[in-house]
CSV table of C-alpha atoms and ligand atoms in Angstrom, one decimal:
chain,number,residue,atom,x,y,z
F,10,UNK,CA,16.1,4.5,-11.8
F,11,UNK,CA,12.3,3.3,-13.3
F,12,UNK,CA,10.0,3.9,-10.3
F,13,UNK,CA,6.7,1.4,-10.8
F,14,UNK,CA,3.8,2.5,-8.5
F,15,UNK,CA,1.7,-0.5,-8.3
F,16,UNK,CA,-1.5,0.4,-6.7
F,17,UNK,CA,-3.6,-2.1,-4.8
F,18,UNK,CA,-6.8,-1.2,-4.9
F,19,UNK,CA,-9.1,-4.6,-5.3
F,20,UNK,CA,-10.5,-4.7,-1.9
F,21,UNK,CA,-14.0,-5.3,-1.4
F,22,UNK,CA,-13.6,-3.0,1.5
F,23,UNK,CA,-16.1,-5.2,4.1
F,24,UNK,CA,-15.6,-3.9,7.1
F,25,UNK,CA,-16.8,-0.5,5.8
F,26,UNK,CA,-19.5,-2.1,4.7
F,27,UNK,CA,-20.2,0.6,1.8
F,28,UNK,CA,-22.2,-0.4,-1.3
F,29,UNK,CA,-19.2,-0.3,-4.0
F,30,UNK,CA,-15.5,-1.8,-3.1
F,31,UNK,CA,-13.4,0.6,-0.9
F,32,UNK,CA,-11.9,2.5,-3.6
F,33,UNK,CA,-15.1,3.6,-5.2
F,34,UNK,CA,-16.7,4.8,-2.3
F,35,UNK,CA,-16.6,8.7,-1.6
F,36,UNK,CA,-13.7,10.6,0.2
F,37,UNK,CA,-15.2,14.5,-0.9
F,38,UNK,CA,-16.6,15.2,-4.2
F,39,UNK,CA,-14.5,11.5,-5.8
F,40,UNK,CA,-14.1,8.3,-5.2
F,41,UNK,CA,-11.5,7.3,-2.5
F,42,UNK,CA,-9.2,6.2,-5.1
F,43,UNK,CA,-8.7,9.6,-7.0
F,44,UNK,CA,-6.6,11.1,-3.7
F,45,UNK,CA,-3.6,8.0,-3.8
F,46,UNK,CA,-3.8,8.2,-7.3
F,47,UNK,CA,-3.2,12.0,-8.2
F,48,UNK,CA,-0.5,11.9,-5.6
F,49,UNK,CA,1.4,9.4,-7.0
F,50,UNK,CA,1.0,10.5,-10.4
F,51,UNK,CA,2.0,14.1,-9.6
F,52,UNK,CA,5.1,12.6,-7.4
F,53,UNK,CA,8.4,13.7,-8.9
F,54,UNK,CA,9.5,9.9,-7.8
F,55,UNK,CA,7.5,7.8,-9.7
F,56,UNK,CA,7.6,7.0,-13.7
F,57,UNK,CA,4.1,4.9,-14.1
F,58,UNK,CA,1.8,3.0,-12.3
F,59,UNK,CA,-0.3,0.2,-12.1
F,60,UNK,CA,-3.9,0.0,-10.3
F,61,UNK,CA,-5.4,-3.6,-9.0
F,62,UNK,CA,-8.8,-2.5,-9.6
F,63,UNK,CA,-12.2,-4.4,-7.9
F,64,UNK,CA,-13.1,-7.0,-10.6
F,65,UNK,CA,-15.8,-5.4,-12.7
F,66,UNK,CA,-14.1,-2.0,-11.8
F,67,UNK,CA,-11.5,-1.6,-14.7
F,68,UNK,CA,-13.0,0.5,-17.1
F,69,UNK,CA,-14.1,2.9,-14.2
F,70,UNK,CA,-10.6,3.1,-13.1
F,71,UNK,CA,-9.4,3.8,-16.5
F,72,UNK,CA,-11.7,7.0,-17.0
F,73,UNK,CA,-10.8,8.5,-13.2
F,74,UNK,CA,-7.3,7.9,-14.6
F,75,UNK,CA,-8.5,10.2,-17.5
F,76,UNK,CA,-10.4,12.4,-15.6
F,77,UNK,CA,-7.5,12.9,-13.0
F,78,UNK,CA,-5.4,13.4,-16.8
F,79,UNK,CA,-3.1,11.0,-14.3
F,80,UNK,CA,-1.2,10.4,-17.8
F,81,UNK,CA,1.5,7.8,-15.8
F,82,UNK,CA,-1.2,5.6,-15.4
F,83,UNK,CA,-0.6,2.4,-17.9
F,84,UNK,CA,-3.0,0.2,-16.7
F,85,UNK,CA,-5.6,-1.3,-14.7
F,86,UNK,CA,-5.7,-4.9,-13.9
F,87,UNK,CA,-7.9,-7.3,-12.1
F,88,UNK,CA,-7.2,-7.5,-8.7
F,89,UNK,CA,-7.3,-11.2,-7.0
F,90,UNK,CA,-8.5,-12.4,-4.2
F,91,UNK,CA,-5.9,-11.9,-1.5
F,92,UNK,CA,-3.9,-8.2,-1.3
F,93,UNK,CA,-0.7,-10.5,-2.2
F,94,UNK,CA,-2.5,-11.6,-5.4
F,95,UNK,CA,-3.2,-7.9,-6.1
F,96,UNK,CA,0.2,-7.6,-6.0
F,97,UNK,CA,1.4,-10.3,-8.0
F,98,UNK,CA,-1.2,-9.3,-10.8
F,99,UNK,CA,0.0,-5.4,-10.9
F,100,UNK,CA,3.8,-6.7,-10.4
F,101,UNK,CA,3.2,-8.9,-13.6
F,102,UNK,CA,2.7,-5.4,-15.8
F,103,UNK,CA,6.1,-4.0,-14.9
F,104,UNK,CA,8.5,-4.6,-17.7
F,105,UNK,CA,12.0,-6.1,-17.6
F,106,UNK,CA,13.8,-2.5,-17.2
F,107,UNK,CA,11.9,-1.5,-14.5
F,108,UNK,CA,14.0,-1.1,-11.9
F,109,UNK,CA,12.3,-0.5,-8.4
F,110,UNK,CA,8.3,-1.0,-7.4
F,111,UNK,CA,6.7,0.9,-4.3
F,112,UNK,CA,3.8,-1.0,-3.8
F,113,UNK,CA,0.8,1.0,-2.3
F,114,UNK,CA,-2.6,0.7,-0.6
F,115,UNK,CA,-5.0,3.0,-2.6
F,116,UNK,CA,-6.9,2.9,1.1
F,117,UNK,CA,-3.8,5.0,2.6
F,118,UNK,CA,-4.9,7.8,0.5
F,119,UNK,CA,-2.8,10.6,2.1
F,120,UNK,CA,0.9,9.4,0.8
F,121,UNK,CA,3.2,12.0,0.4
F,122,UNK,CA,6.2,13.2,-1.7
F,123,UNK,CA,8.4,13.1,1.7
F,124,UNK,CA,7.7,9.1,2.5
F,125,UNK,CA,8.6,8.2,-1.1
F,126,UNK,CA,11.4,9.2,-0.8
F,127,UNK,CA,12.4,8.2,2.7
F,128,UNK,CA,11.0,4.7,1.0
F,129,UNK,CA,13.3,5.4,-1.9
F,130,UNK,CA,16.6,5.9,-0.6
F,131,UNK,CA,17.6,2.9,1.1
F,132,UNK,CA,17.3,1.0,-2.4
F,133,UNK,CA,20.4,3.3,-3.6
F,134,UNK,CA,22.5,2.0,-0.1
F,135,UNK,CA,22.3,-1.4,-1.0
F,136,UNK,CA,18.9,-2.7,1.1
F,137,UNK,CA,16.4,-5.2,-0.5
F,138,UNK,CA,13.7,-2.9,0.3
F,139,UNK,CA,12.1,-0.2,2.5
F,140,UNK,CA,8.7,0.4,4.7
F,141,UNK,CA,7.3,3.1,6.2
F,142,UNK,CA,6.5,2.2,10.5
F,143,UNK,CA,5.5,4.0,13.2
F,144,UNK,CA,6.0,2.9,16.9
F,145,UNK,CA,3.0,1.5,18.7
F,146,UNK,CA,1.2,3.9,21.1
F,147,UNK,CA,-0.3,1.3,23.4
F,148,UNK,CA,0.7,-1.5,25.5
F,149,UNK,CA,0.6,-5.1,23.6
F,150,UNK,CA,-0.9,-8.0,24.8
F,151,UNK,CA,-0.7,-11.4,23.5
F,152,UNK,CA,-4.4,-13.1,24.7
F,153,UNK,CA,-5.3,-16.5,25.1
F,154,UNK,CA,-9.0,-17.6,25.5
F,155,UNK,CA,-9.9,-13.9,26.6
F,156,UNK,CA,-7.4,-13.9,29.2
F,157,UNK,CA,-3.8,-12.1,29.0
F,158,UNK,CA,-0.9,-14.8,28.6
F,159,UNK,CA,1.6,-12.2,28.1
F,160,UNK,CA,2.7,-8.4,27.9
F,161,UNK,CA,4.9,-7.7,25.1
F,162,UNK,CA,7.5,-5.6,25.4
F,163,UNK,CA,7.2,-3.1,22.6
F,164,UNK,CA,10.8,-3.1,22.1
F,165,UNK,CA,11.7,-3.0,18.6
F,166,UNK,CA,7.9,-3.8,18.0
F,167,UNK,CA,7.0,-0.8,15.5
F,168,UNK,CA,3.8,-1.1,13.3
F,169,UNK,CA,4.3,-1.0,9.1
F,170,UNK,CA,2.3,1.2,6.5
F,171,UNK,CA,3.0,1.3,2.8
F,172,UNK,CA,4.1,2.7,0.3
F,173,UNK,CA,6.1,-0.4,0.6
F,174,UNK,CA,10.0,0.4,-1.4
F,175,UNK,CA,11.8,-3.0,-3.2
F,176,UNK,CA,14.0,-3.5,-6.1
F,177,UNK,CA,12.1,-5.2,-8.8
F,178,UNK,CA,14.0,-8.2,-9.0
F,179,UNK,CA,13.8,-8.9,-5.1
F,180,UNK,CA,9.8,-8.2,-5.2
F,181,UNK,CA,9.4,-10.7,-8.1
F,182,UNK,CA,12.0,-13.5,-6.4
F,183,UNK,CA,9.5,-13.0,-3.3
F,184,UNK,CA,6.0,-13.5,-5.6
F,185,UNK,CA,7.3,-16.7,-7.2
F,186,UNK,CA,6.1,-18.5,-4.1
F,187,UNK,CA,3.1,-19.4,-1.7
F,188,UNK,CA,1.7,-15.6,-1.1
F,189,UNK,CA,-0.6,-17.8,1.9
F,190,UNK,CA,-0.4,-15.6,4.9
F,191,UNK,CA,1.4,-12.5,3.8
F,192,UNK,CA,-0.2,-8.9,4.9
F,193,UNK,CA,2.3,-7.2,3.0
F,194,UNK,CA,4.8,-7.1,0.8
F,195,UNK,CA,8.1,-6.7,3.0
F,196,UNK,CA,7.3,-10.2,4.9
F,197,UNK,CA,8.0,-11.8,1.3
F,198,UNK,CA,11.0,-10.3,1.2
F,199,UNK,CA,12.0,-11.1,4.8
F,200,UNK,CA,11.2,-15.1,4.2
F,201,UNK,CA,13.9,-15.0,1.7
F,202,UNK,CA,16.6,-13.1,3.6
F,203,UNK,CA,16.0,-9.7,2.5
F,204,UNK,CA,17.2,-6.9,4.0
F,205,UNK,CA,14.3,-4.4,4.6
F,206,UNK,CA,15.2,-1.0,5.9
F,207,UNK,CA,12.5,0.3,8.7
F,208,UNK,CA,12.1,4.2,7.9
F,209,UNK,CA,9.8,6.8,9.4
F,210,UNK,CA,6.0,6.4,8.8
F,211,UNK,CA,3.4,8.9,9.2
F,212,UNK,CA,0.2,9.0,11.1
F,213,UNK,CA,-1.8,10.5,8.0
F,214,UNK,CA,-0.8,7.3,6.3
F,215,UNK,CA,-3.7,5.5,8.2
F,216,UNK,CA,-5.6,3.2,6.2
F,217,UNK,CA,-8.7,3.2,6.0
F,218,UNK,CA,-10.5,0.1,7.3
F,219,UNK,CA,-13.9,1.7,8.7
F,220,UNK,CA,-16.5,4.6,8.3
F,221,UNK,CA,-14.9,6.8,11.3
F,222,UNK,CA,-11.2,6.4,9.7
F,223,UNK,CA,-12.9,7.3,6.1
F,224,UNK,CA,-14.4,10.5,8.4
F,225,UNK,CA,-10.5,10.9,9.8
F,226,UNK,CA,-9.1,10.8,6.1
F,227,UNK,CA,-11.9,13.3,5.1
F,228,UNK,CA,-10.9,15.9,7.4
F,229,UNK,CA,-6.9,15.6,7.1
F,230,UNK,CA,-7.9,16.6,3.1
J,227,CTP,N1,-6.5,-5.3,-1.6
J,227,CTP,C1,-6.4,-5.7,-3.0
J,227,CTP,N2,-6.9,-6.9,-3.3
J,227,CTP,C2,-7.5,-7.7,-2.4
J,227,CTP,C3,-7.6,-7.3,-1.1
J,227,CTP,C4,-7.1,-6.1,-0.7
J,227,CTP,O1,-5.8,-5.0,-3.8
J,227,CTP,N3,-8.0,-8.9,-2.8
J,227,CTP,C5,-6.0,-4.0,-1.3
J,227,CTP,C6,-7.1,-3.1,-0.8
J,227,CTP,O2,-7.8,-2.5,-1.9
J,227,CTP,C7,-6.4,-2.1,0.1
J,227,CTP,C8,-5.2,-2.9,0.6
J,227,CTP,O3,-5.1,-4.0,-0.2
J,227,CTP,O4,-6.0,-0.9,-0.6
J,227,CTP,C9,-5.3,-3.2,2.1
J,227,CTP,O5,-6.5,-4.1,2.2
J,227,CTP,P1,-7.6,-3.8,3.2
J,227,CTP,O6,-7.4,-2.5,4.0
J,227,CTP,O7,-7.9,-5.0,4.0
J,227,CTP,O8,-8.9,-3.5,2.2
J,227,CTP,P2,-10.1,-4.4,1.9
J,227,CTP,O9,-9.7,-5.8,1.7
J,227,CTP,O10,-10.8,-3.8,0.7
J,227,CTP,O11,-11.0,-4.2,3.2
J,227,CTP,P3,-11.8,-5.4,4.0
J,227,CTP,O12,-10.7,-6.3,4.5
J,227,CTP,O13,-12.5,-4.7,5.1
J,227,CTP,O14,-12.7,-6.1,3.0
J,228,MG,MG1,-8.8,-6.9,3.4
């Protein structure tokens, strides 16, 4: 089984409001991206990858690659404008025998060896695809105009993560369309009847979204 990491990385990273796109800014002594990438290159699971880079931020990709020696790396594209089009442009780069893709968010840098897999093996028991989730700590509210219209029950709510699990075929049948609206991956899938197994996240896969969750990331390393 070819295992394709594609690694979306192309955000400009707003809301933490840094000077260079998420995945350049610093997490220790490299840029953010270095952590996701030297783990997936070093996992055991996965054959090559792909990187969305920031537009303007290939070649820089390319030489962390290098200075990583992340030798699986075979190359890095220009992102688009949404995550889905990320996706779409990195998916476009896996060949016709590729055979599964685990898409990933370079700003969840903390993936591990154990949620590959757990991503992995549904694909083998016949599901579409697999995410990562965790159940949601707090009480959910849906709000209307500032006031509460409804408590949620948070049965069977759960929240997703990525590295995000799908036969290559299924993630490309889910790309041919309108990408308007999708957050991730798996909802493509879903929309076309695909069965998408739920496995166990993990709270060190928080993404990173502002400063004090780059600090939280920082002192997990
Ligand atoms: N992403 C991407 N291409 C885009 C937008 C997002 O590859 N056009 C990637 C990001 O690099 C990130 C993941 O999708 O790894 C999740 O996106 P998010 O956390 O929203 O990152 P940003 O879009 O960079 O952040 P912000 O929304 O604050 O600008
Ligand atoms: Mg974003």
């Amino acid at each position: 089984m070819t295992v394709w990491a594609l690694l979306v990385a192309a955000g400009a990273g707003e809301r933490l409001g840094g000077e260079r796109p998420k995945a350049f800014v610093g997490l220790g002594e490299l840029p953010l991206l270095a952590e996701p990438l030297r783990r997936l290159d070093e996992s055991g699971w996965i054959d090559s990858i792909v990187v969305a880079a920031p537009p303007g931020w290939e070649e820089p990709t390319i030489l962390l690659a290098e200075e990583l020696a992340a030798t699986k790396v075979v190359a890095a594209v220009t992102g688009g404008t949404s995550r889905a089009e990320s996706v779409r442009v990195a998916l476009a780069e896996v060949p016709h025998d590729g055979l599964v893709a685990l898409v990933h968010d370079a700003a969840r840098p903390l993936v591990t060896d154990a949620v590959i897999e757990r991503v992995l093996a549904p694909l083998s028991d016949g599901w579409d695809g697999a995410v990562p989730a965790l159940p949601l700590p707090d009480t959910v509210k849906r709000v209307e105009h500032e006031r509460i219209a409804e408590t949620v029950s948070r049965d069977g709510l759960v929240a997703a993560q990525t590295p995000q699990a799908f036969l290559v075929t299924t993630l490309r049948a889910a790309y041919s369309g309108d990408l308007a609206g999708a957050t991730d991956c798996a909802s493509l899938v879903e929309a076309r009847g695909g069965r998408v197994k739920v496995v166990q996240g993990d709270p060190k896969l928080l993404k990173v979204t502002t400063k004090a969750d780059l600090e939280i990331v920082a002192s997990w390393l």
